[in-house]
Coordinates of C-alpha atoms and ligand atoms in Angstrom, one line a residue:
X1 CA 0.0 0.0 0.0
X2 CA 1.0 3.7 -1.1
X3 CA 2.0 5.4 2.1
X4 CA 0.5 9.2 2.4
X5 CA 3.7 11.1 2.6
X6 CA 5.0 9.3 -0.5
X7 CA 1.7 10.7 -3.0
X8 CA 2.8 14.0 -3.8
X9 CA 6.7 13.0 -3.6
X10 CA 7.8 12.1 -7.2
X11 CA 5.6 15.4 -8.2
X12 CA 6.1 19.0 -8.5
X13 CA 4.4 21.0 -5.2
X14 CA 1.1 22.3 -5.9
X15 CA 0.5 25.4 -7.6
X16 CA 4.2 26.2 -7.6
X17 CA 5.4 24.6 -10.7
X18 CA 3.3 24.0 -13.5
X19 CA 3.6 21.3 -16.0
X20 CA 2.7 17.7 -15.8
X21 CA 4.4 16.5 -19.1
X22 CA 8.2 15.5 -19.6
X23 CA 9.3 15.8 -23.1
X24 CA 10.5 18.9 -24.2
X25 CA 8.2 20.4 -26.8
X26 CA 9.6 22.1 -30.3
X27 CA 8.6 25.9 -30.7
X28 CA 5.4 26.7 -31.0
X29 CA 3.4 25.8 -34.4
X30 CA 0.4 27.7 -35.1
X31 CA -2.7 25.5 -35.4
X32 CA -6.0 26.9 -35.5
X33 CA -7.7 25.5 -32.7
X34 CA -11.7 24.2 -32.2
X35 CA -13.0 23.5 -28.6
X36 CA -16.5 22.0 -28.8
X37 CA -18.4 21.7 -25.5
X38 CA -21.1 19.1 -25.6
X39 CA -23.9 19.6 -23.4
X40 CA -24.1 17.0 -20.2
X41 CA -22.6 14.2 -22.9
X42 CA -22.0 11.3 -20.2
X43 CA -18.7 8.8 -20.5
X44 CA -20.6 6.1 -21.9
X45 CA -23.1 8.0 -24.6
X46 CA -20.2 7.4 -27.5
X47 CA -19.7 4.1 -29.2
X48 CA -15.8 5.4 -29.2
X49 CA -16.3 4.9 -25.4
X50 CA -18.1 1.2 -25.5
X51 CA -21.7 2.6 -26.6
X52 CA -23.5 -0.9 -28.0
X53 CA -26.8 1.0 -28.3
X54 CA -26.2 3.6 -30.0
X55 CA -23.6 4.6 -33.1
X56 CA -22.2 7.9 -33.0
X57 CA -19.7 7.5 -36.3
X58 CA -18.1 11.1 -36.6
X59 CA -17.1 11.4 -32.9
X60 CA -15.5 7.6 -33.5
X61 CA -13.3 9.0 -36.3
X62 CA -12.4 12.2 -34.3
X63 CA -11.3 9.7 -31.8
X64 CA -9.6 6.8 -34.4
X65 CA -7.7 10.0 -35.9
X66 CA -6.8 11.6 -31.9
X67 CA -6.1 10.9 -28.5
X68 CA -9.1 9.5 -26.9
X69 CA -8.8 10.3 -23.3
X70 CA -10.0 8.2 -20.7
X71 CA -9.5 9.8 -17.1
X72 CA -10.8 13.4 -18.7
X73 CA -12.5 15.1 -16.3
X74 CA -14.3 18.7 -15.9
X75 CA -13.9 20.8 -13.2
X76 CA -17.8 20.8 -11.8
X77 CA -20.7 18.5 -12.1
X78 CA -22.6 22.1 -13.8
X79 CA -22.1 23.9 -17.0
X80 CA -21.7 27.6 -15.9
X81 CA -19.1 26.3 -13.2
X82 CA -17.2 24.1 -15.6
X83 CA -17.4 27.0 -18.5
X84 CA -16.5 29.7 -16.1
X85 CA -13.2 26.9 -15.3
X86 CA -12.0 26.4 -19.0
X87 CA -12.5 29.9 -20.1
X88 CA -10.9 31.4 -17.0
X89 CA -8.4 28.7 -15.7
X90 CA -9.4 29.4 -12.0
X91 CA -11.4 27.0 -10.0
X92 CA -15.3 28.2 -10.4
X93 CA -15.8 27.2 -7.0
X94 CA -13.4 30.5 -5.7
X95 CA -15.7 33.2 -7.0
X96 CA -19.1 33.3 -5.3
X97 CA -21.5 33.7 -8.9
X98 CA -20.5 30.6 -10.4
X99 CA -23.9 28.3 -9.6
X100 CA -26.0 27.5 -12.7
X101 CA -26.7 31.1 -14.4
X102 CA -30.3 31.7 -15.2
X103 CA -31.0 33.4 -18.6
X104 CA -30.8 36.6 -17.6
X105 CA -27.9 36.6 -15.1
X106 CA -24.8 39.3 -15.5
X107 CA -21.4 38.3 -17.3
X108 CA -19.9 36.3 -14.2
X109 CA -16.6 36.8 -15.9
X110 CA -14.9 40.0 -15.0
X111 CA -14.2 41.6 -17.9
X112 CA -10.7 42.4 -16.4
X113 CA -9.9 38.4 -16.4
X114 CA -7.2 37.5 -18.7
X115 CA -9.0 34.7 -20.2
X116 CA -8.5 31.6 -22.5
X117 CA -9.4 33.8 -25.6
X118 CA -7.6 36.5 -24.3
X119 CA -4.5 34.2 -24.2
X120 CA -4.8 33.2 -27.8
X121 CA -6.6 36.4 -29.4
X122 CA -3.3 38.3 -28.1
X123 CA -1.5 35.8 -30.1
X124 CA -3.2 36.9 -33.4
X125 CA -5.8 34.7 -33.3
X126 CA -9.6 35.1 -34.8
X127 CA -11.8 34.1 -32.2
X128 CA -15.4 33.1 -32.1
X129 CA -17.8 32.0 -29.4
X130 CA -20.8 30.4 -31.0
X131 CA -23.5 27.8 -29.2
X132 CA -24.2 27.4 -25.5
X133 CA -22.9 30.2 -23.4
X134 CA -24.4 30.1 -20.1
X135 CA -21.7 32.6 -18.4
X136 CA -24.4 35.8 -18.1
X137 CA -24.4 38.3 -20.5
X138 CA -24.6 42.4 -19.9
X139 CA -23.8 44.3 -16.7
X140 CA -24.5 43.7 -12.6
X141 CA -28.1 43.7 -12.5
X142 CA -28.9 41.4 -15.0
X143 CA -29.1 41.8 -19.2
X144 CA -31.2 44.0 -21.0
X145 CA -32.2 42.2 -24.6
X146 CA -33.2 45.2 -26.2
X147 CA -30.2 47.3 -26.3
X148 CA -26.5 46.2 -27.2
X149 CA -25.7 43.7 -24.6
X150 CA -22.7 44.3 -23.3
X151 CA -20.3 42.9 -21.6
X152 CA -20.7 39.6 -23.6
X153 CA -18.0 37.6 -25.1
X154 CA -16.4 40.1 -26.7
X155 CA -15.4 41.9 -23.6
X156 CA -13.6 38.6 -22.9
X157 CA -11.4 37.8 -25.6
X158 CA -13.8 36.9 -28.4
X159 CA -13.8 39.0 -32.0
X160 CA -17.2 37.2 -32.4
X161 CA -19.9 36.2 -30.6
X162 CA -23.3 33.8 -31.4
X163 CA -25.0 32.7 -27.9
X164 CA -27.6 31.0 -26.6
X165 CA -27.8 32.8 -23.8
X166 CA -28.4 30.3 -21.0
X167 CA -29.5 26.4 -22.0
X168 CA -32.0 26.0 -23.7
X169 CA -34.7 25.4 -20.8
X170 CA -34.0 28.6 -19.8
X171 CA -35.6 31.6 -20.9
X172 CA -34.9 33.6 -23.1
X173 CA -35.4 31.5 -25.8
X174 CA -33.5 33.9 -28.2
X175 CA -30.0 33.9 -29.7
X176 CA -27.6 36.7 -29.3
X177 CA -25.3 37.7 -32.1
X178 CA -22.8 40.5 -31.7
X179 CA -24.2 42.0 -28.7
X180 CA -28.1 42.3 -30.1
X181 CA -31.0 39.6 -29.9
X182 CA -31.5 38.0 -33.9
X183 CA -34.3 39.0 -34.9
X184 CA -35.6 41.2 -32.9
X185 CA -38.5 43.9 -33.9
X186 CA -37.9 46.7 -31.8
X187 CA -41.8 47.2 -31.3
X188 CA -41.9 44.3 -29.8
X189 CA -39.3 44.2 -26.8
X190 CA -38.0 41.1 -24.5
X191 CA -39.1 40.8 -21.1
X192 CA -37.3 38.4 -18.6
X193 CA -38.0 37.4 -14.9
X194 CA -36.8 34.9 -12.9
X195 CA -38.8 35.8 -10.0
X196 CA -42.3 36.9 -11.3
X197 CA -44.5 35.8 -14.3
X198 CA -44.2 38.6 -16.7
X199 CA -46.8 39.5 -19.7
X200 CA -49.1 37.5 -20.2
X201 CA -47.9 34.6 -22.2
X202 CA -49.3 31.3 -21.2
X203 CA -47.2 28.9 -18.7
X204 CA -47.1 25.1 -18.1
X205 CA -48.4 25.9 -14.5
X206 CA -51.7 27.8 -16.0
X207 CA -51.9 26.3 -18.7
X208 CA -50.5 22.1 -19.3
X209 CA -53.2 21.7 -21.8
X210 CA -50.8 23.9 -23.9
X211 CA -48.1 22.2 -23.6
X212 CA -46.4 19.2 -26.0
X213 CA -43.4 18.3 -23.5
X214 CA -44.6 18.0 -20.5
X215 CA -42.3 18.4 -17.5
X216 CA -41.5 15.9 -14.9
X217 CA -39.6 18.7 -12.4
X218 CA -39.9 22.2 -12.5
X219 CA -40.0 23.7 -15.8
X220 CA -43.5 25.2 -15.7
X221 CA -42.9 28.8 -16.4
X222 CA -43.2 30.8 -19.9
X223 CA -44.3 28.2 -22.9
X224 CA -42.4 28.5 -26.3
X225 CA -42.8 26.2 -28.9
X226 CA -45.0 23.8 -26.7
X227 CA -42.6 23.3 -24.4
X228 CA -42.6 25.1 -20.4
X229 CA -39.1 26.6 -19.7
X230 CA -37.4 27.9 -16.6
X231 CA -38.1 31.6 -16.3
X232 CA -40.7 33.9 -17.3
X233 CA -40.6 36.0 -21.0
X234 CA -42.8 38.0 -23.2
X235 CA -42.1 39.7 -26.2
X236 CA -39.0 39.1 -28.6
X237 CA -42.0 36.5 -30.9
X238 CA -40.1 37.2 -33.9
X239 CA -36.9 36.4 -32.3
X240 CA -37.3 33.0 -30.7
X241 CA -35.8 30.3 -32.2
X242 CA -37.5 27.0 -33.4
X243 CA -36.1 24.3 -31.0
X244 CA -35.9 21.3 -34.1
X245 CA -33.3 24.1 -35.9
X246 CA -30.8 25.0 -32.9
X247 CA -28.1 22.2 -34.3
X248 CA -28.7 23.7 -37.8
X249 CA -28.7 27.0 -36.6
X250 CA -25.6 27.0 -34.5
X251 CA -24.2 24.5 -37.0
X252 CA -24.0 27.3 -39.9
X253 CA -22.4 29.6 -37.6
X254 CA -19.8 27.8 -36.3
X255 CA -18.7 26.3 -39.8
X256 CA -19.2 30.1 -41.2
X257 CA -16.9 31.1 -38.7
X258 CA -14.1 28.5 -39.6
X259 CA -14.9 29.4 -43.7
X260 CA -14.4 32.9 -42.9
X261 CA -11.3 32.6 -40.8
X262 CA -9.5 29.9 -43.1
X263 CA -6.3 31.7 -43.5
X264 CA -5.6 33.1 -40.3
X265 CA -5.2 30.8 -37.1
X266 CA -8.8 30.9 -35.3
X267 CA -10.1 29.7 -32.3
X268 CA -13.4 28.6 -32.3
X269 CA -15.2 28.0 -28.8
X270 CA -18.4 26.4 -29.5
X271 CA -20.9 25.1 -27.3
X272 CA -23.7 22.2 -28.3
X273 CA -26.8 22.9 -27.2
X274 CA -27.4 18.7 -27.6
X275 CA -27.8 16.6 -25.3
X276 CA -28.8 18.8 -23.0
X277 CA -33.1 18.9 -22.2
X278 CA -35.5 19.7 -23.5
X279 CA -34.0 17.4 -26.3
X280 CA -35.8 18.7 -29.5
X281 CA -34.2 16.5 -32.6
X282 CA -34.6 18.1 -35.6
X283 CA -37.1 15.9 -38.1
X284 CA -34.3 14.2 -39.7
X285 CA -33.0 12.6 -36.4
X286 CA -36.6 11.8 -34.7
X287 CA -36.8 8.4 -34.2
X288 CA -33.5 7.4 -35.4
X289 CA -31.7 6.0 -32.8
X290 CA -34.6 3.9 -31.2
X291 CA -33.7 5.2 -27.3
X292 CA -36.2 8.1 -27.9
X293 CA -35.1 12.0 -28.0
X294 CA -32.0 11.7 -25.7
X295 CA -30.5 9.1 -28.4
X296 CA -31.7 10.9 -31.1
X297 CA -30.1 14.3 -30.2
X298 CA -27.1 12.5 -29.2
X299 CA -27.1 11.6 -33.1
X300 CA -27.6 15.3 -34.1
X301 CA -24.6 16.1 -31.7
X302 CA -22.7 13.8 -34.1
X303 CA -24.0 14.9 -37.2
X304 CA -22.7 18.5 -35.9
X305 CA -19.3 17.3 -35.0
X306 CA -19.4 15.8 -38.7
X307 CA -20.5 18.6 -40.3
X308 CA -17.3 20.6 -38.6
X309 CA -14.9 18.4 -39.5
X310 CA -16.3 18.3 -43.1
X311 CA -15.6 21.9 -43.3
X312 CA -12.4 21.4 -42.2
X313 CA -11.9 18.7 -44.7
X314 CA -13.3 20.8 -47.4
X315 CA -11.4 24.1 -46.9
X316 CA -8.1 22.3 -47.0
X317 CA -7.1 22.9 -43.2
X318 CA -7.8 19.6 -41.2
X319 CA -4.3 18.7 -40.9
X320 CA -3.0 21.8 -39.1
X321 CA -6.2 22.4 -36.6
X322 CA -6.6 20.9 -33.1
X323 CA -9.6 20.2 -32.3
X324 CA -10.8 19.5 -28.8
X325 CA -14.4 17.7 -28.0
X326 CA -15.7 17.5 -24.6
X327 CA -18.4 17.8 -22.2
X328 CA -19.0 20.3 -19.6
X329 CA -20.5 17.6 -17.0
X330 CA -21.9 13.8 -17.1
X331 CA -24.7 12.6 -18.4
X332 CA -28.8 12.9 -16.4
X333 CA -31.2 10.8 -17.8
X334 CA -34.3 12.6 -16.5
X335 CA -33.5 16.0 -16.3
X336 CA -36.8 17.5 -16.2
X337 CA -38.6 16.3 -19.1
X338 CA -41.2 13.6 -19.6
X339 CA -39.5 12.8 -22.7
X340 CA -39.0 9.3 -21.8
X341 CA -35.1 9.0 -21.6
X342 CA -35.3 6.3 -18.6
X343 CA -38.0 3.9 -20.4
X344 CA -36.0 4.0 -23.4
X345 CA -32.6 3.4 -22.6
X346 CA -32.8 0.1 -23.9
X347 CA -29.6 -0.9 -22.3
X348 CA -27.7 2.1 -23.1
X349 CA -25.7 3.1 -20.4
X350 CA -25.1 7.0 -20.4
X351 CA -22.7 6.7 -17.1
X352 CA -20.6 3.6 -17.9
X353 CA -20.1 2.1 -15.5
X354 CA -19.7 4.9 -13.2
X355 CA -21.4 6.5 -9.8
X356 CA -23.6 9.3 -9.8
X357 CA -23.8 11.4 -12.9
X358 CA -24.9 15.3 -13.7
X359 CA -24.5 16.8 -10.5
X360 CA -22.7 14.5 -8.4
X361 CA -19.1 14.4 -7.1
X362 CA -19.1 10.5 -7.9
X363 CA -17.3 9.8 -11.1
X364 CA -19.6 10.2 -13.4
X365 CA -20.5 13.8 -12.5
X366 CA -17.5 15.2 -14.3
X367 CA -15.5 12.1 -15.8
X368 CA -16.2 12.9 -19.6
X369 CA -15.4 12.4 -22.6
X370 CA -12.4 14.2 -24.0
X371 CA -10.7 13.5 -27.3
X372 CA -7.5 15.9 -29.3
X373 CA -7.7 15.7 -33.0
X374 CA -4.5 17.6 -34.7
X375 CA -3.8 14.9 -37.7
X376 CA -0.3 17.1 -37.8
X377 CA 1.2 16.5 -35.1
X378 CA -1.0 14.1 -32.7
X379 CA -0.8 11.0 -33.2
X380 CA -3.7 8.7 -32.8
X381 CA -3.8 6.8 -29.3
X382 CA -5.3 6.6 -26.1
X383 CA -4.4 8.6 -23.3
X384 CA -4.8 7.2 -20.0
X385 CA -3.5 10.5 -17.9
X386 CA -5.4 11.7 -15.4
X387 CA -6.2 14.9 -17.0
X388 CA -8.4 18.4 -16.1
X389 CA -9.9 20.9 -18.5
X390 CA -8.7 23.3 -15.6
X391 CA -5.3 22.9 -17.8
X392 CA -6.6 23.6 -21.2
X393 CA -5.9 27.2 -20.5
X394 CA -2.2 27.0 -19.8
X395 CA -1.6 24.3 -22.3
X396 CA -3.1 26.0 -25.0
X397 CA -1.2 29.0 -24.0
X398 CA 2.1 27.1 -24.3
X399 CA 1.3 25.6 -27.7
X400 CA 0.9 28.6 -29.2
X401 CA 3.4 30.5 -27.3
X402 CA 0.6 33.2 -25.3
X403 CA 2.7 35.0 -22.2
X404 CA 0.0 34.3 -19.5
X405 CA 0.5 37.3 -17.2
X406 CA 0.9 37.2 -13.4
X407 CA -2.7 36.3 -11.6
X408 CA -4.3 35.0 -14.9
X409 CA -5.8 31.7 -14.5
X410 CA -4.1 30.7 -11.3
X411 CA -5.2 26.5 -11.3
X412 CA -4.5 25.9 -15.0
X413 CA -1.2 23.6 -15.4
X414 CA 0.8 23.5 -18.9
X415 CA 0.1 20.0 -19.9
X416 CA 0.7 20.3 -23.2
X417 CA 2.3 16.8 -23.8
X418 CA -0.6 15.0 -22.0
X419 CA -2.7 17.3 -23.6
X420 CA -1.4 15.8 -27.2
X421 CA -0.5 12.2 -26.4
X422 CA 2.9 12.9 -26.1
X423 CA 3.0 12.2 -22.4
X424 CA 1.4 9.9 -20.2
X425 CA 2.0 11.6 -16.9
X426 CA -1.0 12.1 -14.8
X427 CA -1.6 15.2 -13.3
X428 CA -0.2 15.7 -9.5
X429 CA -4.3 15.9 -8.7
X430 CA -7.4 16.8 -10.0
X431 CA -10.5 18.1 -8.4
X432 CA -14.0 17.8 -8.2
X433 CA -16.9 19.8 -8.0
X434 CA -20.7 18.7 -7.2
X435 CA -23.6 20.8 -7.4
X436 CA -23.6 22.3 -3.9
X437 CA -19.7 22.8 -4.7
X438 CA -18.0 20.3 -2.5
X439 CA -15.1 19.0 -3.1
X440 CA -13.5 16.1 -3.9
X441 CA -9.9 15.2 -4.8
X442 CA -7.6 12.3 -7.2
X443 CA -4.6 11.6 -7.1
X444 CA -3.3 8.5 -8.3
X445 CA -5.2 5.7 -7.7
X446 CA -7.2 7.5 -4.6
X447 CA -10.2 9.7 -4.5
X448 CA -11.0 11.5 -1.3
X449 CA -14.5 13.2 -1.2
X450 CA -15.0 15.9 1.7
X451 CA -17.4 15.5 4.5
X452 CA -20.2 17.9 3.9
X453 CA -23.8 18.4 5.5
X454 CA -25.1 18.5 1.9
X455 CA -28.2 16.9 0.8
X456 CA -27.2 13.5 0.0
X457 CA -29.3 13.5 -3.1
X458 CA -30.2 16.3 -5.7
X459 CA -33.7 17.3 -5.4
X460 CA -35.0 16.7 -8.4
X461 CA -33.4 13.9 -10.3
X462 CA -32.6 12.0 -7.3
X463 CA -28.5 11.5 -7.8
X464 CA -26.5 10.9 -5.6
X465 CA -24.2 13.7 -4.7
X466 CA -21.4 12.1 -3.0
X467 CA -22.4 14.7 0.3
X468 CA -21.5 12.7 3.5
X469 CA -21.2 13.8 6.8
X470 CA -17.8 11.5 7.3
X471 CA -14.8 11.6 4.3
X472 CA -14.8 9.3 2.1
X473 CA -12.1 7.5 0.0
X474 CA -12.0 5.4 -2.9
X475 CA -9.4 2.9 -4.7
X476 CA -10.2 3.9 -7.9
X477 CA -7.5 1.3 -9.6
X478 CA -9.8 -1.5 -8.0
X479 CA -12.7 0.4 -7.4
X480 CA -14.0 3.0 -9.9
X481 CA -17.8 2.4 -9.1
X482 CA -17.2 3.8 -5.6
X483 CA -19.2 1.5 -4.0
X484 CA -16.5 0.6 -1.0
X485 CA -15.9 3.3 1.0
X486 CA -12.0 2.7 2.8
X487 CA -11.7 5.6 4.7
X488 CA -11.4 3.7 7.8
X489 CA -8.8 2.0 6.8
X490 CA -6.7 4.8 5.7
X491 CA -6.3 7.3 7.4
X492 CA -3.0 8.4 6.8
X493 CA -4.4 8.9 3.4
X494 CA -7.5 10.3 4.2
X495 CA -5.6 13.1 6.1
X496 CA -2.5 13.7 3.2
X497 CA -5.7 14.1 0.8
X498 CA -7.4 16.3 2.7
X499 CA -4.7 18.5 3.8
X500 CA -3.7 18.4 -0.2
X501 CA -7.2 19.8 -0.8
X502 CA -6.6 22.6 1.8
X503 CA -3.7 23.6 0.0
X504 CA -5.2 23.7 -2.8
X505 CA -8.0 25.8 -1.5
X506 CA -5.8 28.2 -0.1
X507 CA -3.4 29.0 -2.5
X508 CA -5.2 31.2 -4.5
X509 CA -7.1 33.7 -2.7
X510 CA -11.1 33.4 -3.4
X511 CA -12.8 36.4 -4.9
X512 CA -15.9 38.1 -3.1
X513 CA -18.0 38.2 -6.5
Ligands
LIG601 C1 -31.5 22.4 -13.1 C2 -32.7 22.1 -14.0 C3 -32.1 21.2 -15.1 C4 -31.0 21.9 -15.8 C5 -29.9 22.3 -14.8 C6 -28.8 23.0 -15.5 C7 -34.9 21.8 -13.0 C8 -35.8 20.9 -12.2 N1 -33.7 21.3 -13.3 O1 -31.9 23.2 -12.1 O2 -33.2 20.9 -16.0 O3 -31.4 23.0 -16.5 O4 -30.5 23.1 -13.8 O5 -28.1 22.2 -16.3 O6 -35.2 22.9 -13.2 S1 -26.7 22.7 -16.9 O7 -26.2 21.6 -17.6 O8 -26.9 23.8 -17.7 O9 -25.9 23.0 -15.7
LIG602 CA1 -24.4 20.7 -18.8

């Protein structure tokens, strides 16, 4: 057995010295670079990752021509928190704002952060945020649609910006392009509340016989399109979108982005509004996979994918771009829906074989996907290393050669070598973040999960959260389910983990935000 004091040994100190890679890497080539965010994608939704039930054939040739990582994890069991992590390389779970963002929440970025687009716009690159943004939008107070919303993502690093502006339960049910609403007839402004019913559109509490999804959990608030959203809205009719077009909507823009930027290094950060609920296939993917809506938009997630690496393909600049896909948490089956995700799984297994899921600290809250496509230099292979998104930031910084100045993302390593299969070196740790942000911690073959007088399940969807009143730890080399709890017989290692996460805690200072 691994005594405590010998964990951290063979590894750089936390937060001191950054890297997690050996090899020394050449200077700098200048790939444009693609980061897709899938929408609460789980570990086991991809035939790449063992699917049986389901065929998802463009993801398995990103992953036949890349690094398909296998210990990938996000930083939080959320989207804004893990967003707010990649983008910023600090630790969500330091700033105060960082829960799940309605739709008409502030910019929760500080426009003062030196962030991931910052890093590589500063290196000449064209940069685009298009898809999912779910980071706020507009000043303290909350956005105003009708004006130019600002600060957006272009007070963050970004030349470009196409949003949804929340997720797509959420209120408003709009897109956001360059600062103003799409579509929007000034006659007829938007309206938002989180707090109060506003106008006098119809809800799924007044009025369910209006309503063509019907929610199992909540969403009962302003109708669009049939379906009852989180939040309250009214006006804005000739703006809202049309849920089935959302992939081909968001689709066009990101490939219009990559066309337009073909002979310049770009980075695209673009956001999937699939798989997340309600899950609203377009026509052409209804019905197709057999495991109802949730399978179906997981096909429309890979028809996207496909479409973007077509356009790569068919411009001529495949070779020399990286291109990251990911997920922001795990997977939730019913999430608020009655859309029938549980009935027709039909054997499909969304978590693996994993704990937990959306939400939780258990694995498969943020163990995700993660594959590195860059046919130029990466070559194809899996990559066991334990590895964060936390380090995105710095690694992507390194590869193209961005100064990171003093104070910028603070928990963001350079593992750069990992990052492109060139190392196998897990990182020194990695943590974890569950809904009601506590904390757990890896490193090597141990997980250590705080005590925490959470609720032991989320509300609504009934996961677990991994909240105990006692520590836990877990063997994940013989034990990745969780399901044998050996703090007892540990605790030397009980106490070297926790003190590790301590460290951790306190080495940056939190912000009061
Ligand atoms: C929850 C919502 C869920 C989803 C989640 C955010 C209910 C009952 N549940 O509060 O449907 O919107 O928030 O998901 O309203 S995330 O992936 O964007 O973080
Ligand atoms: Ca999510």
């Amino acid at each position: 057995m691994m005594k405590a004091s010998l964990l951290f040994a063979a590894l750089p100190s936390a937060a001191l010295l950054p890297g997690c890679g050996e090899q020394a890497v050449p200077a700098p080539p200048r790939p444009n670079i693609i980061f897709i965010y899938a929408d609460d994608l789980g570990i086991g939704d991809l035939s790449c990752y063992g699917a049986t039930k389901i065929s998802t054939p463009n993801i398995d040739r990103l992953a036949a021509q890349g690094q398909r990582f296998t210990n990938a994890y996000a930083t939080s069991a959320t989207s804004t928190p893990s967003r707010f992590g990649l983008l910023t390389g600090m630790y969500p779970w330091r700033q105060k704002n960082t829960g799940i963002a309605p739709g008409n929440s502030e910019l929760i970025i500080d426009t003062a952060c030196h962030t991931l687009a910052d890093a590589l716009h500063g290196e000449g690159y064209a940069t685009g945020a298009v898809g999912k943004w779910h980071l706020g939008l507009g000043p303290a107070g909350g956005t105003n649609f009708n004006a130019e919303i600002r600060p957006g993502a272009r007070d963050i690093g970004f030349d470009y910006e196409f949003l949804i502006p929340a997720t797509v339960d959420r209120v408003p049910c709009v897109f956001v392009e360059d600062g103003h609403v799409v579509g929007l007839d000034p006659a007829d402004p938007i309206t938002v509340s989180y707090t109060q019913k506003v106008g006098d559109w119809p809800t799924g509490e007044e009025n369910p016989e209006l309503v063509t999804l019907k929610p199992s959990q909540g969403h009962n608030n302003t109708i669009i399109n049939g379906i009852p959203r989180i939040g309250w809205m009214t006006g804005g009719r000739a703006a809202l979108w049309v849920d089935e077009h959302i992939a081909d909507t968001i689709t066009a823009k990101a490939t219009r982005f990559i066309a337009s930027h073909r002979d310049e290094p770009f980075f695209l950060y673009m956001g999937t509004q699939d798989v997340h609920v309600p899950r609203v296939p377009h026509p052409r993917f209804a019905g197709k996979s057999g495991l109802g809506t949730r399978g179906d938009v997981i096909l429309q997630l890979d028809w996207t994918i496909g479409e973007v690496m077509r356009t790569l393909d068919s411009l001529g600049i495949a070779d020399n771009t990286l291109l990251i896909f990911t997920s922001d948490n795990g997977a939730v089956i019913d999430d608020g829906y009655q859309d029938q995700a549980l009935e027709l799984l039909n054997g499909h297994t969304p978590m693996g074989i994993y704990r937990g899921g959306k939400y939780s600290l258990y694995e498969a809250g943020t163990r995700v996907p993660f594959i590195v496509r860059w046919p130029a230099r990466v070559r194809p292979g899996e990559q066991p290393a334990l590895f964060s998104q936390i380090d995105v930031y710095r690694s992507l910084a390194a590869l193209t050669g961005a100064e990171v100045p003093a104070g910028a993302a603070p928990d963001s390593r350079d593992c750069l070598p990992v990052l492109l299969g060139e190392s196998h070196e897990d990182r020194e740790y990695v943590v974890q973040q569950n809904l009601n942000n506590t904390l757990a911690i890896i490193s090597g073959r141990w997980k250590y999960l705080e005590p925490s007088d959470g609720p032991r399940l989320e509300y609504w969807t009934k996961t677990e959260l991994g909240n105990a009143p006692e520590p836990q730890l877990y063997d994940l080399s013989t034990d990745p389910c969780e399901l044998n709890d050996v703090a007892a017989e540990h605790p030397d290692i009980v106490k070297s983990l926790s003190s590790k996460l301590a460290e951790v805690r306190g080495a940056v200072r939190s912000t009061t935000r």
